[in-house]
Amino acid sequence: GLANQLSISRGEAKEYIDRYFERFPGIRDYMEETKRVCKEQGYVETVFGRRAHYPEIGSSNPQVRAFNERAAINAPIQGSAADIIRRAMIRMDAALADAGLSARMLLQVHDELIFETAAEEVDATVPVVTRIMEEATLPAISLKVPLKVDARAAANWEAAH
């Protein structure tokens, strides 16, 4: 756990965790509500309604139950991020073509899209890519917190980071 990762006592780790949840009470509320809903329904959903099932969330085995609870808490967050980037990817080719750009999407890495384009098209490509990614949930869903995309150009992936 946290104590091992930080090489501190369990008591100190508990204090860190308690202070974290005091500072961000909505996170604990989200976690508890997500576990409750999953135990009731047997699944959780992404923002687009894709379901992740956790039939063992009510297991009498504490390790199995804890694993399923953690997975149920993470699934809506990670699954929603995956749904959103897929929507952006689906729309990207048409948006680039409509803008008269030759850029090609090469790779997705988690929440990142990597493109190849001619040097003279970089300044025109970056805003198109940014707009498509930031608007990926629309018109289906209008998020309470806007998506902000950090886009940059570089000669290779390492230089971009």
Short mmCIF file of N, CA and C in Angstrom, two decimals:
data_model
loop_
_atom_site.label_atom_id
_atom_site.label_comp_id
_atom_site.label_asym_id
_atom_site.label_seq_id
_atom_site.Cartn_x
_atom_site.Cartn_y
_atom_site.Cartn_z
N GLY A 1 0.81 -1.19 0.00
CA GLY A 1 0.00 0.00 0.00
C GLY A 1 0.85 1.26 0.00
N LEU A 2 0.23 2.34 0.36
CA LEU A 2 0.88 3.65 0.35
C LEU A 2 2.09 3.68 1.30
N ALA A 3 1.95 3.06 2.46
CA ALA A 3 3.05 3.04 3.42
C ALA A 3 4.31 2.43 2.80
N ASN A 4 4.15 1.31 2.12
CA ASN A 4 5.30 0.66 1.46
C ASN A 4 5.86 1.52 0.33
N GLN A 5 4.97 2.09 -0.48
CA GLN A 5 5.42 2.90 -1.61
C GLN A 5 6.23 4.11 -1.17
N LEU A 6 5.83 4.71 -0.05
CA LEU A 6 6.51 5.92 0.43
C LEU A 6 7.53 5.65 1.53
N SER A 7 7.65 4.37 1.91
CA SER A 7 8.55 3.98 3.01
C SER A 7 8.25 4.77 4.29
N ILE A 8 6.96 4.76 4.65
CA ILE A 8 6.51 5.43 5.88
C ILE A 8 5.68 4.44 6.68
N SER A 9 5.35 4.81 7.90
CA SER A 9 4.54 3.92 8.74
C SER A 9 3.10 3.89 8.23
N ARG A 10 2.38 2.86 8.62
CA ARG A 10 0.97 2.76 8.25
C ARG A 10 0.18 3.93 8.84
N GLY A 11 0.55 4.35 10.04
CA GLY A 11 -0.12 5.48 10.67
C GLY A 11 0.04 6.76 9.86
N GLU A 12 1.26 7.00 9.39
CA GLU A 12 1.51 8.19 8.56
C GLU A 12 0.73 8.10 7.25
N ALA A 13 0.72 6.92 6.65
CA ALA A 13 -0.01 6.72 5.40
C ALA A 13 -1.49 6.99 5.62
N LYS A 14 -2.04 6.50 6.72
CA LYS A 14 -3.46 6.73 7.03
C LYS A 14 -3.73 8.23 7.19
N GLU A 15 -2.80 8.95 7.82
CA GLU A 15 -2.96 10.40 7.97
C GLU A 15 -3.00 11.10 6.61
N TYR A 16 -2.11 10.69 5.70
CA TYR A 16 -2.11 11.27 4.35
C TYR A 16 -3.45 11.02 3.66
N ILE A 17 -3.91 9.79 3.75
CA ILE A 17 -5.16 9.43 3.10
C ILE A 17 -6.33 10.19 3.71
N ASP A 18 -6.37 10.27 5.03
CA ASP A 18 -7.45 11.01 5.70
C ASP A 18 -7.44 12.48 5.28
N ARG A 19 -6.27 13.10 5.23
CA ARG A 19 -6.18 14.51 4.82
C ARG A 19 -6.61 14.69 3.36
N TYR A 20 -6.26 13.73 2.53
CA TYR A 20 -6.66 13.79 1.12
C TYR A 20 -8.18 13.81 1.01
N PHE A 21 -8.84 12.90 1.69
CA PHE A 21 -10.30 12.83 1.61
C PHE A 21 -10.97 14.01 2.31
N GLU A 22 -10.32 14.59 3.31
CA GLU A 22 -10.85 15.81 3.93
C GLU A 22 -10.80 16.97 2.94
N ARG A 23 -9.72 17.02 2.19
CA ARG A 23 -9.55 18.11 1.22
C ARG A 23 -10.45 17.94 0.01
N PHE A 24 -10.70 16.70 -0.39
CA PHE A 24 -11.52 16.40 -1.57
C PHE A 24 -12.64 15.44 -1.18
N PRO A 25 -13.63 15.89 -0.41
CA PRO A 25 -14.68 14.98 0.07
C PRO A 25 -15.52 14.37 -1.04
N GLY A 26 -15.61 15.04 -2.17
CA GLY A 26 -16.40 14.50 -3.27
C GLY A 26 -15.85 13.19 -3.80
N ILE A 27 -14.56 12.98 -3.65
CA ILE A 27 -13.95 11.74 -4.13
C ILE A 27 -14.45 10.56 -3.31
N ARG A 28 -14.44 10.70 -2.00
CA ARG A 28 -14.95 9.61 -1.15
C ARG A 28 -16.44 9.36 -1.45
N ASP A 29 -17.19 10.45 -1.62
CA ASP A 29 -18.62 10.31 -1.94
C ASP A 29 -18.79 9.54 -3.25
N TYR A 30 -18.00 9.89 -4.27
CA TYR A 30 -18.05 9.19 -5.55
C TYR A 30 -17.74 7.71 -5.36
N MET A 31 -16.70 7.42 -4.61
CA MET A 31 -16.28 6.03 -4.41
C MET A 31 -17.38 5.22 -3.72
N GLU A 32 -17.95 5.78 -2.67
CA GLU A 32 -18.99 5.06 -1.93
C GLU A 32 -20.25 4.89 -2.77
N GLU A 33 -20.64 5.94 -3.48
CA GLU A 33 -21.84 5.86 -4.32
C GLU A 33 -21.64 4.86 -5.47
N THR A 34 -20.46 4.85 -6.05
CA THR A 34 -20.18 3.92 -7.14
C THR A 34 -20.23 2.48 -6.65
N LYS A 35 -19.66 2.21 -5.49
CA LYS A 35 -19.72 0.85 -4.92
C LYS A 35 -21.17 0.46 -4.63
N ARG A 36 -21.94 1.39 -4.07
CA ARG A 36 -23.34 1.10 -3.75
C ARG A 36 -24.13 0.76 -5.01
N VAL A 37 -23.99 1.59 -6.03
CA VAL A 37 -24.72 1.37 -7.28
C VAL A 37 -24.29 0.05 -7.92
N CYS A 38 -23.01 -0.24 -7.91
CA CYS A 38 -22.53 -1.48 -8.52
C CYS A 38 -23.04 -2.70 -7.77
N LYS A 39 -23.07 -2.63 -6.44
CA LYS A 39 -23.60 -3.75 -5.66
C LYS A 39 -25.08 -3.96 -5.95
N GLU A 40 -25.79 -2.88 -6.18
CA GLU A 40 -27.22 -2.94 -6.46
C GLU A 40 -27.50 -3.46 -7.87
N GLN A 41 -26.76 -2.95 -8.87
CA GLN A 41 -27.02 -3.28 -10.27
C GLN A 41 -26.14 -4.40 -10.81
N GLY A 42 -24.96 -4.56 -10.22
CA GLY A 42 -24.00 -5.53 -10.72
C GLY A 42 -23.08 -4.96 -11.79
N TYR A 43 -23.22 -3.67 -12.10
CA TYR A 43 -22.39 -3.05 -13.13
C TYR A 43 -22.29 -1.55 -12.87
N VAL A 44 -21.32 -0.93 -13.54
CA VAL A 44 -21.18 0.53 -13.59
C VAL A 44 -21.17 0.93 -15.05
N GLU A 45 -21.35 2.23 -15.31
CA GLU A 45 -21.43 2.71 -16.68
C GLU A 45 -20.47 3.87 -16.92
N THR A 46 -20.02 3.96 -18.18
CA THR A 46 -19.25 5.13 -18.60
C THR A 46 -20.23 6.26 -18.89
N VAL A 47 -19.70 7.45 -19.20
CA VAL A 47 -20.58 8.58 -19.50
C VAL A 47 -21.44 8.32 -20.73
N PHE A 48 -21.03 7.40 -21.58
CA PHE A 48 -21.81 7.06 -22.77
C PHE A 48 -22.67 5.82 -22.57
N GLY A 49 -22.71 5.29 -21.36
CA GLY A 49 -23.59 4.17 -21.06
C GLY A 49 -23.00 2.79 -21.28
N ARG A 50 -21.72 2.72 -21.63
CA ARG A 50 -21.10 1.40 -21.79
C ARG A 50 -20.94 0.78 -20.41
N ARG A 51 -21.33 -0.46 -20.28
CA ARG A 51 -21.36 -1.12 -18.97
C ARG A 51 -20.14 -2.01 -18.74
N ALA A 52 -19.70 -1.97 -17.49
CA ALA A 52 -18.66 -2.90 -17.01
C ALA A 52 -19.28 -3.67 -15.85
N HIS A 53 -19.36 -4.98 -16.00
CA HIS A 53 -20.04 -5.83 -15.02
C HIS A 53 -19.05 -6.36 -13.97
N TYR A 54 -19.51 -6.36 -12.73
CA TYR A 54 -18.70 -6.86 -11.60
C TYR A 54 -19.57 -7.76 -10.73
N PRO A 55 -19.82 -8.99 -11.20
CA PRO A 55 -20.70 -9.89 -10.46
C PRO A 55 -20.14 -10.32 -9.11
N GLU A 56 -18.83 -10.17 -8.91
CA GLU A 56 -18.21 -10.59 -7.65
C GLU A 56 -18.09 -9.44 -6.64
N ILE A 57 -18.73 -8.31 -6.91
CA ILE A 57 -18.58 -7.16 -6.01
C ILE A 57 -19.18 -7.42 -4.63
N GLY A 58 -20.07 -8.37 -4.53
CA GLY A 58 -20.65 -8.72 -3.24
C GLY A 58 -20.05 -9.98 -2.64
N SER A 59 -18.90 -10.39 -3.14
CA SER A 59 -18.27 -11.63 -2.70
C SER A 59 -18.02 -11.63 -1.19
N SER A 60 -18.14 -12.82 -0.61
CA SER A 60 -17.83 -12.96 0.82
C SER A 60 -16.31 -13.01 1.05
N ASN A 61 -15.55 -13.21 -0.02
CA ASN A 61 -14.09 -13.19 0.06
C ASN A 61 -13.64 -11.73 0.04
N PRO A 62 -13.03 -11.23 1.12
CA PRO A 62 -12.66 -9.81 1.19
C PRO A 62 -11.72 -9.34 0.08
N GLN A 63 -10.79 -10.20 -0.33
CA GLN A 63 -9.86 -9.80 -1.39
C GLN A 63 -10.58 -9.67 -2.73
N VAL A 64 -11.46 -10.62 -3.02
CA VAL A 64 -12.22 -10.58 -4.27
C VAL A 64 -13.14 -9.36 -4.28
N ARG A 65 -13.82 -9.14 -3.17
CA ARG A 65 -14.72 -7.99 -3.06
C ARG A 65 -13.94 -6.68 -3.23
N ALA A 66 -12.80 -6.54 -2.54
CA ALA A 66 -12.01 -5.31 -2.62
C ALA A 66 -11.50 -5.06 -4.04
N PHE A 67 -11.06 -6.13 -4.71
CA PHE A 67 -10.61 -5.99 -6.09
C PHE A 67 -11.73 -5.47 -6.98
N ASN A 68 -12.92 -6.08 -6.84
CA ASN A 68 -14.06 -5.67 -7.65
C ASN A 68 -14.51 -4.25 -7.32
N GLU A 69 -14.43 -3.86 -6.07
CA GLU A 69 -14.78 -2.48 -5.69
C GLU A 69 -13.83 -1.48 -6.34
N ARG A 70 -12.54 -1.76 -6.29
CA ARG A 70 -11.56 -0.87 -6.92
C ARG A 70 -11.79 -0.79 -8.43
N ALA A 71 -12.04 -1.93 -9.04
CA ALA A 71 -12.27 -1.96 -10.48
C ALA A 71 -13.54 -1.18 -10.84
N ALA A 72 -14.58 -1.33 -10.03
CA ALA A 72 -15.84 -0.63 -10.28
C ALA A 72 -15.67 0.88 -10.13
N ILE A 73 -14.84 1.31 -9.21
CA ILE A 73 -14.58 2.74 -9.02
C ILE A 73 -13.80 3.30 -10.21
N ASN A 74 -12.83 2.55 -10.70
CA ASN A 74 -11.99 3.02 -11.80
C ASN A 74 -12.67 2.94 -13.16
N ALA A 75 -13.54 1.96 -13.37
CA ALA A 75 -14.11 1.71 -14.70
C ALA A 75 -14.84 2.91 -15.30
N PRO A 76 -15.69 3.61 -14.57
CA PRO A 76 -16.36 4.75 -15.20
C PRO A 76 -15.39 5.85 -15.63
N ILE A 77 -14.32 6.03 -14.89
CA ILE A 77 -13.34 7.07 -15.21
C ILE A 77 -12.51 6.66 -16.42
N GLN A 78 -11.87 5.50 -16.32
CA GLN A 78 -11.01 5.05 -17.40
C GLN A 78 -11.82 4.68 -18.64
N GLY A 79 -12.98 4.08 -18.44
CA GLY A 79 -13.83 3.72 -19.57
C GLY A 79 -14.37 4.93 -20.29
N SER A 80 -14.74 5.97 -19.53
CA SER A 80 -15.22 7.21 -20.16
C SER A 80 -14.12 7.87 -20.97
N ALA A 81 -12.90 7.88 -20.43
CA ALA A 81 -11.77 8.44 -21.17
C ALA A 81 -11.55 7.66 -22.47
N ALA A 82 -11.67 6.35 -22.41
CA ALA A 82 -11.51 5.52 -23.61
C ALA A 82 -12.62 5.82 -24.62
N ASP A 83 -13.86 5.95 -24.14
CA ASP A 83 -14.98 6.28 -25.03
C ASP A 83 -14.74 7.62 -25.73
N ILE A 84 -14.28 8.60 -24.97
CA ILE A 84 -14.09 9.94 -25.51
C ILE A 84 -12.99 9.95 -26.56
N ILE A 85 -11.87 9.30 -26.30
CA ILE A 85 -10.79 9.32 -27.29
C ILE A 85 -11.19 8.53 -28.54
N ARG A 86 -11.98 7.49 -28.38
CA ARG A 86 -12.46 6.75 -29.56
C ARG A 86 -13.34 7.63 -30.43
N ARG A 87 -14.20 8.42 -29.80
CA ARG A 87 -15.06 9.34 -30.56
C ARG A 87 -14.20 10.35 -31.33
N ALA A 88 -13.16 10.85 -30.68
CA ALA A 88 -12.27 11.80 -31.36
C ALA A 88 -11.58 11.12 -32.55
N MET A 89 -11.12 9.90 -32.34
CA MET A 89 -10.43 9.17 -33.41
C MET A 89 -11.35 8.94 -34.60
N ILE A 90 -12.60 8.59 -34.33
CA ILE A 90 -13.55 8.34 -35.41
C ILE A 90 -13.78 9.58 -36.26
N ARG A 91 -13.78 10.74 -35.63
CA ARG A 91 -14.06 12.00 -36.33
C ARG A 91 -12.83 12.65 -36.96
N MET A 92 -11.67 12.20 -36.58
CA MET A 92 -10.45 12.92 -36.94
C MET A 92 -10.16 12.94 -38.44
N ASP A 93 -10.23 11.81 -39.12
CA ASP A 93 -9.88 11.78 -40.55
C ASP A 93 -10.73 12.75 -41.35
N ALA A 94 -12.04 12.75 -41.10
CA ALA A 94 -12.93 13.65 -41.84
C ALA A 94 -12.61 15.11 -41.53
N ALA A 95 -12.33 15.42 -40.28
CA ALA A 95 -12.01 16.81 -39.91
C ALA A 95 -10.73 17.28 -40.59
N LEU A 96 -9.73 16.43 -40.62
CA LEU A 96 -8.48 16.79 -41.27
C LEU A 96 -8.68 16.96 -42.78
N ALA A 97 -9.43 16.05 -43.39
CA ALA A 97 -9.71 16.14 -44.82
C ALA A 97 -10.52 17.40 -45.13
N ASP A 98 -11.54 17.69 -44.32
CA ASP A 98 -12.35 18.89 -44.53
C ASP A 98 -11.51 20.17 -44.45
N ALA A 99 -10.46 20.13 -43.64
CA ALA A 99 -9.57 21.29 -43.51
C ALA A 99 -8.49 21.30 -44.60
N GLY A 100 -8.52 20.30 -45.48
CA GLY A 100 -7.55 20.23 -46.57
C GLY A 100 -6.15 19.86 -46.11
N LEU A 101 -6.09 19.11 -45.01
CA LEU A 101 -4.80 18.74 -44.44
C LEU A 101 -4.43 17.29 -44.77
N SER A 102 -3.15 17.03 -44.91
CA SER A 102 -2.69 15.68 -45.23
C SER A 102 -2.26 14.89 -44.00
N ALA A 103 -2.41 15.46 -42.82
CA ALA A 103 -1.99 14.79 -41.58
C ALA A 103 -2.66 13.43 -41.44
N ARG A 104 -1.90 12.49 -40.88
CA ARG A 104 -2.43 11.14 -40.64
C ARG A 104 -2.24 10.78 -39.18
N MET A 105 -3.29 10.19 -38.62
CA MET A 105 -3.19 9.69 -37.25
C MET A 105 -2.41 8.38 -37.31
N LEU A 106 -1.37 8.29 -36.50
CA LEU A 106 -0.53 7.10 -36.49
C LEU A 106 -0.81 6.17 -35.33
N LEU A 107 -1.10 6.74 -34.16
CA LEU A 107 -1.08 5.93 -32.95
C LEU A 107 -1.89 6.58 -31.84
N GLN A 108 -2.51 5.75 -31.04
CA GLN A 108 -3.15 6.19 -29.80
C GLN A 108 -2.37 5.58 -28.64
N VAL A 109 -2.02 6.40 -27.65
CA VAL A 109 -1.37 5.92 -26.43
C VAL A 109 -2.18 6.49 -25.28
N HIS A 110 -3.01 5.66 -24.66
CA HIS A 110 -3.89 6.08 -23.57
C HIS A 110 -4.76 7.25 -24.00
N ASP A 111 -4.50 8.46 -23.48
CA ASP A 111 -5.32 9.62 -23.83
C ASP A 111 -4.62 10.53 -24.83
N GLU A 112 -3.70 9.97 -25.56
CA GLU A 112 -2.87 10.75 -26.48
C GLU A 112 -3.03 10.21 -27.90
N LEU A 113 -3.10 11.13 -28.86
CA LEU A 113 -3.11 10.76 -30.27
C LEU A 113 -1.85 11.31 -30.91
N ILE A 114 -1.23 10.51 -31.75
CA ILE A 114 0.02 10.89 -32.40
C ILE A 114 -0.23 10.95 -33.91
N PHE A 115 0.22 12.04 -34.52
CA PHE A 115 -0.02 12.29 -35.93
C PHE A 115 1.30 12.49 -36.66
N GLU A 116 1.22 12.32 -37.97
CA GLU A 116 2.33 12.65 -38.85
C GLU A 116 1.79 13.65 -39.86
N THR A 117 2.54 14.73 -40.06
CA THR A 117 2.11 15.73 -41.04
C THR A 117 3.32 16.45 -41.60
N ALA A 118 3.12 17.10 -42.72
CA ALA A 118 4.18 17.89 -43.33
C ALA A 118 4.47 19.09 -42.43
N ALA A 119 5.72 19.49 -42.38
CA ALA A 119 6.13 20.60 -41.52
C ALA A 119 5.33 21.87 -41.81
N GLU A 120 5.03 22.11 -43.08
CA GLU A 120 4.30 23.33 -43.44
C GLU A 120 2.81 23.28 -43.04
N GLU A 121 2.31 22.12 -42.62
CA GLU A 121 0.91 22.00 -42.19
C GLU A 121 0.75 21.94 -40.68
N VAL A 122 1.82 21.95 -39.93
CA VAL A 122 1.74 21.80 -38.47
C VAL A 122 0.84 22.86 -37.86
N ASP A 123 1.07 24.14 -38.22
CA ASP A 123 0.30 25.22 -37.60
C ASP A 123 -1.19 25.14 -37.90
N ALA A 124 -1.56 24.55 -39.01
CA ALA A 124 -2.98 24.37 -39.34
C ALA A 124 -3.55 23.09 -38.74
N THR A 125 -2.72 22.09 -38.56
CA THR A 125 -3.18 20.80 -38.04
C THR A 125 -3.47 20.83 -36.55
N VAL A 126 -2.60 21.45 -35.77
CA VAL A 126 -2.75 21.45 -34.31
C VAL A 126 -4.12 21.95 -33.86
N PRO A 127 -4.64 23.09 -34.38
CA PRO A 127 -5.96 23.53 -33.91
C PRO A 127 -7.10 22.60 -34.31
N VAL A 128 -7.00 21.94 -35.45
CA VAL A 128 -8.04 20.99 -35.86
C VAL A 128 -8.06 19.80 -34.92
N VAL A 129 -6.89 19.24 -34.65
CA VAL A 129 -6.78 18.10 -33.74
C VAL A 129 -7.29 18.48 -32.36
N THR A 130 -6.88 19.64 -31.88
CA THR A 130 -7.31 20.10 -30.55
C THR A 130 -8.82 20.24 -30.48
N ARG A 131 -9.42 20.88 -31.48
CA ARG A 131 -10.88 21.08 -31.49
C ARG A 131 -11.63 19.75 -31.49
N ILE A 132 -11.22 18.83 -32.33
CA ILE A 132 -11.91 17.54 -32.41
C ILE A 132 -11.81 16.80 -31.08
N MET A 133 -10.66 16.84 -30.46
CA MET A 133 -10.50 16.15 -29.17
C MET A 133 -11.31 16.84 -28.07
N GLU A 134 -11.29 18.16 -28.03
CA GLU A 134 -12.02 18.87 -26.98
C GLU A 134 -13.53 18.77 -27.14
N GLU A 135 -14.00 18.57 -28.37
CA GLU A 135 -15.43 18.48 -28.63
C GLU A 135 -15.91 17.05 -28.84
N ALA A 136 -15.11 16.08 -28.47
CA ALA A 136 -15.41 14.67 -28.76
C ALA A 136 -16.72 14.19 -28.14
N THR A 137 -17.13 14.74 -27.02
CA THR A 137 -18.36 14.27 -26.37
C THR A 137 -19.61 14.86 -27.00
N LEU A 138 -19.45 15.94 -27.76
CA LEU A 138 -20.60 16.65 -28.32
C LEU A 138 -21.10 15.98 -29.59
N PRO A 139 -22.35 16.04 -29.93
CA PRO A 139 -23.44 16.68 -29.20
C PRO A 139 -24.09 15.77 -28.16
N ALA A 140 -23.62 14.56 -28.04
CA ALA A 140 -24.27 13.58 -27.15
C ALA A 140 -24.25 14.02 -25.70
N ILE A 141 -23.11 14.53 -25.26
CA ILE A 141 -22.94 14.88 -23.85
C ILE A 141 -22.21 16.21 -23.75
N SER A 142 -22.73 17.07 -22.90
CA SER A 142 -22.04 18.32 -22.58
C SER A 142 -21.48 18.15 -21.18
N LEU A 143 -20.18 18.08 -21.07
CA LEU A 143 -19.53 17.83 -19.78
C LEU A 143 -19.59 19.07 -18.88
N LYS A 144 -19.68 18.86 -17.58
CA LYS A 144 -19.67 19.98 -16.62
C LYS A 144 -18.30 20.65 -16.58
N VAL A 145 -17.27 19.86 -16.77
CA VAL A 145 -15.90 20.38 -16.80
C VAL A 145 -15.38 20.20 -18.22
N PRO A 146 -14.98 21.29 -18.87
CA PRO A 146 -14.53 21.15 -20.27
C PRO A 146 -13.24 20.35 -20.38
N LEU A 147 -13.12 19.65 -21.49
CA LEU A 147 -11.88 18.93 -21.78
C LEU A 147 -10.87 19.94 -22.30
N LYS A 148 -9.68 19.92 -21.77
CA LYS A 148 -8.60 20.78 -22.25
C LYS A 148 -7.52 19.88 -22.83
N VAL A 149 -7.13 20.18 -24.04
CA VAL A 149 -6.15 19.36 -24.75
C VAL A 149 -4.84 20.12 -24.86
N ASP A 150 -3.77 19.44 -24.58
CA ASP A 150 -2.43 19.99 -24.73
C ASP A 150 -1.83 19.37 -25.98
N ALA A 151 -1.68 20.15 -27.03
CA ALA A 151 -1.14 19.64 -28.28
C ALA A 151 0.18 20.33 -28.59
N ARG A 152 1.11 19.56 -29.10
CA ARG A 152 2.40 20.14 -29.48
C ARG A 152 2.96 19.35 -30.66
N ALA A 153 3.86 20.00 -31.36
CA ALA A 153 4.52 19.38 -32.51
C ALA A 153 6.00 19.18 -32.19
N ALA A 154 6.52 18.09 -32.70
CA ALA A 154 7.94 17.78 -32.52
C ALA A 154 8.37 16.83 -33.62
N ALA A 155 9.66 16.70 -33.77
CA ALA A 155 10.20 15.83 -34.81
C ALA A 155 9.98 14.35 -34.50
N ASN A 156 9.83 14.02 -33.19
CA ASN A 156 9.60 12.63 -32.81
C ASN A 156 8.87 12.60 -31.47
N TRP A 157 8.40 11.43 -31.08
CA TRP A 157 7.60 11.27 -29.87
C TRP A 157 8.37 11.69 -28.63
N GLU A 158 9.63 11.30 -28.55
CA GLU A 158 10.44 11.66 -27.38
C GLU A 158 10.56 13.17 -27.23
N ALA A 159 10.80 13.86 -28.31
CA ALA A 159 10.96 15.32 -28.26
C ALA A 159 9.66 16.02 -27.87
N ALA A 160 8.53 15.39 -28.14
CA ALA A 160 7.23 15.99 -27.79
C ALA A 160 6.96 15.91 -26.30
N HIS A 161 7.71 15.09 -25.59
CA HIS A 161 7.47 14.90 -24.16
C HIS A 161 8.60 15.49 -23.37
#
